[in-house]
JSON list of C-alpha atoms in Angstrom, two decimals:
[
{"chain": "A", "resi": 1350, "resn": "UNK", "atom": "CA", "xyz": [93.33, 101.18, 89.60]},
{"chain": "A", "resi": 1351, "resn": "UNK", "atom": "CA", "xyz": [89.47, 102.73, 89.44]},
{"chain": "A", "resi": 1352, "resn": "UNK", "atom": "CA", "xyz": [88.89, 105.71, 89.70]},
{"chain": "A", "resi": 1353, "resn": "UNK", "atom": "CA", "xyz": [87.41, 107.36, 92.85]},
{"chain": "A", "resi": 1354, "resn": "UNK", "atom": "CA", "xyz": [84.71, 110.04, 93.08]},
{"chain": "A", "resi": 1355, "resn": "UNK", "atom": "CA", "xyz": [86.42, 112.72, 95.22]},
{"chain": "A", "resi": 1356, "resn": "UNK", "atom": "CA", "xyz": [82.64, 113.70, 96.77]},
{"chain": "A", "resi": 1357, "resn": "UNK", "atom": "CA", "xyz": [82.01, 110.09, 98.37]},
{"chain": "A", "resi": 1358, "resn": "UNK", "atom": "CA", "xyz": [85.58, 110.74, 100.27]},
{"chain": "A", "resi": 1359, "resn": "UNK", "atom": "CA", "xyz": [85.02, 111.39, 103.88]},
{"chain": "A", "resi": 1360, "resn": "UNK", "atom": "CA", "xyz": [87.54, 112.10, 106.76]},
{"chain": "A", "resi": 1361, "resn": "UNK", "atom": "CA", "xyz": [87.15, 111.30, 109.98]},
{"chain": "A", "resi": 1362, "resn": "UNK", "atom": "CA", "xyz": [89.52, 110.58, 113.22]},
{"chain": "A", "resi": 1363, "resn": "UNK", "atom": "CA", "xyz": [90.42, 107.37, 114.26]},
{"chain": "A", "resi": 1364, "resn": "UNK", "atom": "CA", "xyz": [87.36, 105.77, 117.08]},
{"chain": "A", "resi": 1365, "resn": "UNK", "atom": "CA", "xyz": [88.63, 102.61, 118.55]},
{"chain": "A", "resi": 1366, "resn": "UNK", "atom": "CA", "xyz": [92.13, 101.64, 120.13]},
{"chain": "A", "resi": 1367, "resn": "UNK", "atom": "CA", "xyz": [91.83, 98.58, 117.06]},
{"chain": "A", "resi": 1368, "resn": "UNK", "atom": "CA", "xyz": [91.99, 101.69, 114.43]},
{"chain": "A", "resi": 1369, "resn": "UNK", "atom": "CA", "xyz": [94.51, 103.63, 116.76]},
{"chain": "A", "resi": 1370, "resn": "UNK", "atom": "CA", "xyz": [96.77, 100.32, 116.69]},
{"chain": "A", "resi": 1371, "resn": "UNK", "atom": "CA", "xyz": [96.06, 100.03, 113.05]},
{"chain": "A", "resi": 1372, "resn": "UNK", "atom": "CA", "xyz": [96.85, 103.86, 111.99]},
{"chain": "A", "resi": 1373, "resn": "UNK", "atom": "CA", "xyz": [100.16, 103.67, 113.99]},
{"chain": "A", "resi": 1374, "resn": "UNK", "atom": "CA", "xyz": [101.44, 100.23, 112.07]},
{"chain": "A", "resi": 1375, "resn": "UNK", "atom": "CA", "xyz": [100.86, 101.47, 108.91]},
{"chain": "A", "resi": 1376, "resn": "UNK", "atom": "CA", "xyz": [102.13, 104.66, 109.43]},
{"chain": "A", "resi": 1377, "resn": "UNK", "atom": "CA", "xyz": [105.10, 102.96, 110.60]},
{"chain": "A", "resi": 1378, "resn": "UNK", "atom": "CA", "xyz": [105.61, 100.58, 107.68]},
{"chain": "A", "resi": 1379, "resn": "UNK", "atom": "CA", "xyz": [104.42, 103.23, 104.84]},
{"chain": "A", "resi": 1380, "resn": "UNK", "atom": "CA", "xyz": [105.90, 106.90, 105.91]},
{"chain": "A", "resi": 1381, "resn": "UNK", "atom": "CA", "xyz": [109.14, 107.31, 104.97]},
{"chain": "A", "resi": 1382, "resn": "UNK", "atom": "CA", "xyz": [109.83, 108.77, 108.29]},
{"chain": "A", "resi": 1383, "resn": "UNK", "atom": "CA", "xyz": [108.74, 105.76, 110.28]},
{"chain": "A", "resi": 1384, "resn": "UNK", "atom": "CA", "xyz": [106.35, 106.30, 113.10]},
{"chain": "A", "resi": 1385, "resn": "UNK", "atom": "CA", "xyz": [107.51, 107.74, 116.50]},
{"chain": "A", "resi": 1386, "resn": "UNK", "atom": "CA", "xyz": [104.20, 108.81, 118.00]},
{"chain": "A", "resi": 1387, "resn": "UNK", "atom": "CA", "xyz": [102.57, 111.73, 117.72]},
{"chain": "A", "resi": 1388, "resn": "UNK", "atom": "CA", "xyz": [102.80, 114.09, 121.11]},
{"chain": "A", "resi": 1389, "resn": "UNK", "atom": "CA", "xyz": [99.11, 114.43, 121.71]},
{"chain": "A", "resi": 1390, "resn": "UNK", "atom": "CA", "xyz": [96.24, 113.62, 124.87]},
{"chain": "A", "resi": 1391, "resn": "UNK", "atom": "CA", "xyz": [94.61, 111.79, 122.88]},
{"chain": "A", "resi": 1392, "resn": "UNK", "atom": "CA", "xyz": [95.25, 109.67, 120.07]},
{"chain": "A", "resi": 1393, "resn": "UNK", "atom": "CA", "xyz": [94.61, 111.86, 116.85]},
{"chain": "A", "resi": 1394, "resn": "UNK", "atom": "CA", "xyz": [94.54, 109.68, 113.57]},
{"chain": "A", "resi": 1395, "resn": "UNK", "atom": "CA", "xyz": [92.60, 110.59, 111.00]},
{"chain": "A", "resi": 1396, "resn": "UNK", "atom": "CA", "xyz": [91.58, 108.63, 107.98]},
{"chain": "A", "resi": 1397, "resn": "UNK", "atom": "CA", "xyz": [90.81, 109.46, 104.62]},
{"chain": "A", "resi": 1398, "resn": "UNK", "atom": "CA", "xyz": [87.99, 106.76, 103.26]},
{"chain": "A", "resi": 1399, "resn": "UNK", "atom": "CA", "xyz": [84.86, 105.94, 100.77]},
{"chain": "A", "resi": 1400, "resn": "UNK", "atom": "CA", "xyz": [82.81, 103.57, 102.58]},
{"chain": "A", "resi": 1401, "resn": "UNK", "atom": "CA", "xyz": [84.97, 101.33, 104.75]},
{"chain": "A", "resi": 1402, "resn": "UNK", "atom": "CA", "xyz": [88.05, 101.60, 102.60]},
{"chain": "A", "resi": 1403, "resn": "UNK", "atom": "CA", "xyz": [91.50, 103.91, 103.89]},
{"chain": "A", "resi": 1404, "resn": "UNK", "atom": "CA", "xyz": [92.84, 105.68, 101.07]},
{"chain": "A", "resi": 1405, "resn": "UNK", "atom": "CA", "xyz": [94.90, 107.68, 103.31]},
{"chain": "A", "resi": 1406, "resn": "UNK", "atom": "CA", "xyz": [96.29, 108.48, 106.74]},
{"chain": "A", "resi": 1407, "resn": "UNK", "atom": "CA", "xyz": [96.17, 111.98, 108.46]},
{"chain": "A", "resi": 1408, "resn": "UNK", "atom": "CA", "xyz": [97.87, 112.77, 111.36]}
]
């Protein structure tokens, strides 16, 4: 694994229902808790990424 420059990591909520969808599978396949939904208005996501890649999921 390279190593990542923590200053080029940004964090920003999910935008579209295709990154909504996607934050909820993996969520659901990775936590150890599964994914239930969170109780929200809106859907509230956040990833953790340098340039296009997810290294994480916030929620």
């Amino acid at each position: 694994m390279s190593s990542i420059d923590l200053c080029s990591v940004t964090v920003r909520p999910t935008h579209s229902a295709a990154e909504h969808r996607r934050w909820d599978h993996l969520v659901g396949e990775h936590h150890y808790l599964h994914y239930h939904g969170i109780i929200e208005f809106a859907p509230c996501g956040h990833v953790a990424m340098v340039s296009e890649t997810w290294l994480a999921l916030i929620g």
